[in-house]
């Protein structure tokens, strides 16, 4: 059996051309390597230098089980800015995180919020573009993971509803719980966009909002929107008291 | 007859006078559930004693209904009035007051008015409570205070509330029961809220022995936790509480940067022992893990598992370290099992309301584990059964049904791509579908199975089920739907045992729908797939034979159309005949192919039954091969002659090979006929002599002239055939009335209507038989109608219907149906409005008579109620109703031609009233038996609705169609109509 080290290609550090961050790399056979890590686009591999060492080990993604990278300090405040409506101010910091943490876990989170910032600035095309830069190397990010719902919004806003629907369909069936919940909410929105009949409101409840409110309670951040929209549908089908219950629920989970 | 409920209520009142208030409430419950508050108030006002228990019981029952209808203010007013009027309740009202005060507090909690609820609990001090209830109320109050305290902004008010809660908790510490444990939890919680987490820890440690005793005692009474008692244990709650508070504190510190890291680790993993330097293991993570593993039955276990997992990830991210995973898969399975056990218990006891709450709670913790699938199936059943249970408002019913559909949709989609859960999820969908079936909710059953077929095509039972659905639809004559299923099997289940059968059925469905070329193409696919098999067996023979027969029938129909269709141009007719001839030639080839295969029959038969069928097919193929050759057309006389000689040879071969066949005389007659046409009179005579000699008792020998005529017509030599009949009619008395009747029918079929009329008249002259008379009159009317002598035809039919004797015969139906045709076609061209309307009315009346005549009756000739009609009877009646609507549709066409814009709109409204309100909305659209009619109806109704400007109704009908017939015949058209209606609707909205 080959040793782990045998599988690695050792190279001498030739100067840090791309960003590198501190973290722990866990290899496929469970070995922990504590040090500085960076992604090398040219060789499509990670380069890790043990703490205190000078030899860089290069390793392709299939040889890695996990990466433990501390959250960049700038990201949290940038996210808060996006959430509080000051999205434009967060853009430079988010771009910096994406650049500094390429393929180092936090770039995907930062991309989500960067895309949200672009959407808030009504630049859906740019939002789509940044999402697709992640999707190009991680195709499942289009229907799985925290960036996916933002990507669908960008697609719908740029008249690519059919593609968004297809991805949402995949997310509902096989995406993670959060993506699935948001896909259901968006599906409810699309049903109502088609028509405002009582039947459409019932369908939006069954195939969208009510499903999230009842069966995706574990996805906390989807609850306020799902409950609020469910309340709207109940209102439209004449169930005012039920609508009120769901509105209260929406308020209580916010 | 007296109402049984009233009698029972009277007797109970006499026996148990204390129950009177409750019985009074039972009397008004029906009115309340319908929201008839004014009527209820009148009953309440009529009660003389406005202070008595009955008066208040009814008033508060009204308040409760207000509450359930969302009218909280009205409900509260009535409760407040009650408490104000009964500040010191009399002994007679004591227990009622107690229950009402408690219920009032719960209502306020439900609508989130926690502070008011706390006040409401105080109302209970007006009555004496038994010890158990008093302790429970104290615990609930303390819990509520602890909930309110952190929300209190005023510090002194907050502290006062905590002090109050502490006092209440102290009262509970006097007895070591379940509430004792709760009190420890409360006190620890109070300390934590006061920032004394160390003291809280110590307090729990101090009482640990007592908590353990309580826990053990509960475990003794409910060892596996299925009765829900273990869930009440205070031990896990204590640990959860400590964990939650430490976690909160740690997270607060985490925002403050790395300086707090040591403190955070102490809070999450426990502080270090100064001597051993080892962590104490009393951090948030340890508490959560402890509850998760050691108290799987507790209501906090699920959440603790999640929180422990979240903290593990947090520690890993923040401290670049991994905590050893110490939860085994067995432990995890145990926790899951316990979390669902309580819900399962409620479900098995049919306590669906309770089960719903418990399943939803467990599912929020474990949404996608193997146990979730069965739980979701049970949850759907709970919603379904609750929604069809009694005593619920229409709003509640609708909500429960929406919830059931929501769960069903979730099972269908979410688990369909999870390999380890797909099988059981598919089974749950089937279970729900069958549950609907048992409840006679056919449409819901079908809807559920449609989801199953959509999302579980690879399920082990999918092909078999789809086949069974296809068969049911086929037997109900719902061919488009059956076709959809069969096609799906033929496309998606090529390895299933149903594959070949489905391919064959595709062809049969097309044939039933009148799509012959599609049917032939499908049959060709079926035969070619069979031929590609290593051992196709008997199926290949029957398939080939069916294919040859179908091709021949189609060819014959094209040639007949070319010969008899008077509305077609000469060019069209020639094309049809040419095309038909091609098909006949192909059929001859195919029949020859079947005969060739059967030269080695053992390869295609395994038993005597197959042997027998093969032998019949061999005989029929030889005969049909010869008959096909007689129909081949050519413009060249010499070629024609040669073709006939080829056919003669084939018939001679048939007679030689199958001399005992019942078709041998027919073949012999054909030989004579063909020689006659070829003007070879010598051989013709020899052939007819042989017929008379070898088959003297055959119909052909006895009726050689009319049969020769019929054979000539069938071979496409209409002129020669008609000439033979003419010869027969002029010969007169040589033939019987029956032979003339046959001639008349054959002539009518050959569209020789004038001659057919003569033949019918001949029969009427010769026969006194009423059956003959009926057939002849109907036949005459049909011929006259074809000759455009509608008035004469109309007269004959009117006389038939008016005749007492004739109207008792089965042909009464034919006469009326003919009248529908005659009257509506006369009306179509009638310019005079009132004459036109009266003709259409005559047509509609005729249908009414047929409906009345055909109405199912029992052996005493009493009408059978509709609910007991067979599917065939329901379909027959629905078809007549549709026909009636179609007559009005024809009236609309006439109005378009002769009427004004207003009369067109008026008639269109009439058609819509007939189709939409009269039929579509009053028929049971879930009845599979009448599905073909519903399908036609939707298709005909929608364009009219659009034309009439009723776009929303049109969309609703389209949706109904697409829901009922997802594989229907007009899915494309209906989708287009829907889009059109939607566009019009949007345009109209924009205009407004």
mmCIF file of C-alpha atoms in Angstrom, chain B residues 58 61 127 150 170 193 211 216 243 259 282 386 427 433 476 490 544 571-572 602 620 625 644 671 674 787 911 986:
data_model
loop_
_atom_site.group_PDB
_atom_site.id
_atom_site.type_symbol
_atom_site.label_atom_id
_atom_site.label_comp_id
_atom_site.label_asym_id
_atom_site.label_seq_id
_atom_site.Cartn_x
_atom_site.Cartn_y
_atom_site.Cartn_z
ATOM 1 C CA UNK B 58 -74.083 27.435 26.828
ATOM 2 C CA UNK B 61 -69.677 26.968 24.583
ATOM 3 C CA UNK B 127 -62.079 27.603 43.882
ATOM 4 C CA UNK B 150 -36.126 37.365 30.220
ATOM 5 C CA UNK B 170 -40.384 26.240 46.686
ATOM 6 C CA UNK B 193 -31.207 33.860 34.628
ATOM 7 C CA UNK B 211 -34.021 13.430 40.293
ATOM 8 C CA UNK B 216 -36.189 5.465 37.870
ATOM 9 C CA UNK B 243 -26.565 22.893 28.339
ATOM 10 C CA UNK B 259 -9.383 36.412 23.979
ATOM 11 C CA UNK B 282 -20.060 19.350 32.558
ATOM 12 C CA UNK B 386 -59.495 13.573 10.577
ATOM 13 C CA UNK B 427 -44.940 1.672 -0.417
ATOM 14 C CA UNK B 433 -53.660 5.507 -2.311
ATOM 15 C CA UNK B 476 -64.036 1.284 -18.404
ATOM 16 C CA UNK B 490 -43.769 -0.054 -23.214
ATOM 17 C CA UNK B 544 -48.922 -11.585 -37.069
ATOM 18 C CA UNK B 571 -59.658 12.290 -57.401
ATOM 19 C CA UNK B 572 -59.988 11.666 -53.672
ATOM 20 C CA UNK B 602 -44.494 -27.015 -33.346
ATOM 21 C CA UNK B 620 -58.440 -18.355 -41.654
ATOM 22 C CA UNK B 625 -55.277 -14.497 -48.271
ATOM 23 C CA UNK B 644 -58.664 -13.094 -60.393
ATOM 24 C CA UNK B 671 -64.540 -19.550 -57.398
ATOM 25 C CA UNK B 674 -64.630 -15.069 -60.184
ATOM 26 C CA UNK B 787 -81.650 10.333 -50.224
ATOM 27 C CA UNK B 911 -75.223 25.233 -24.451
ATOM 28 C CA UNK B 986 -54.572 38.979 -18.264
#
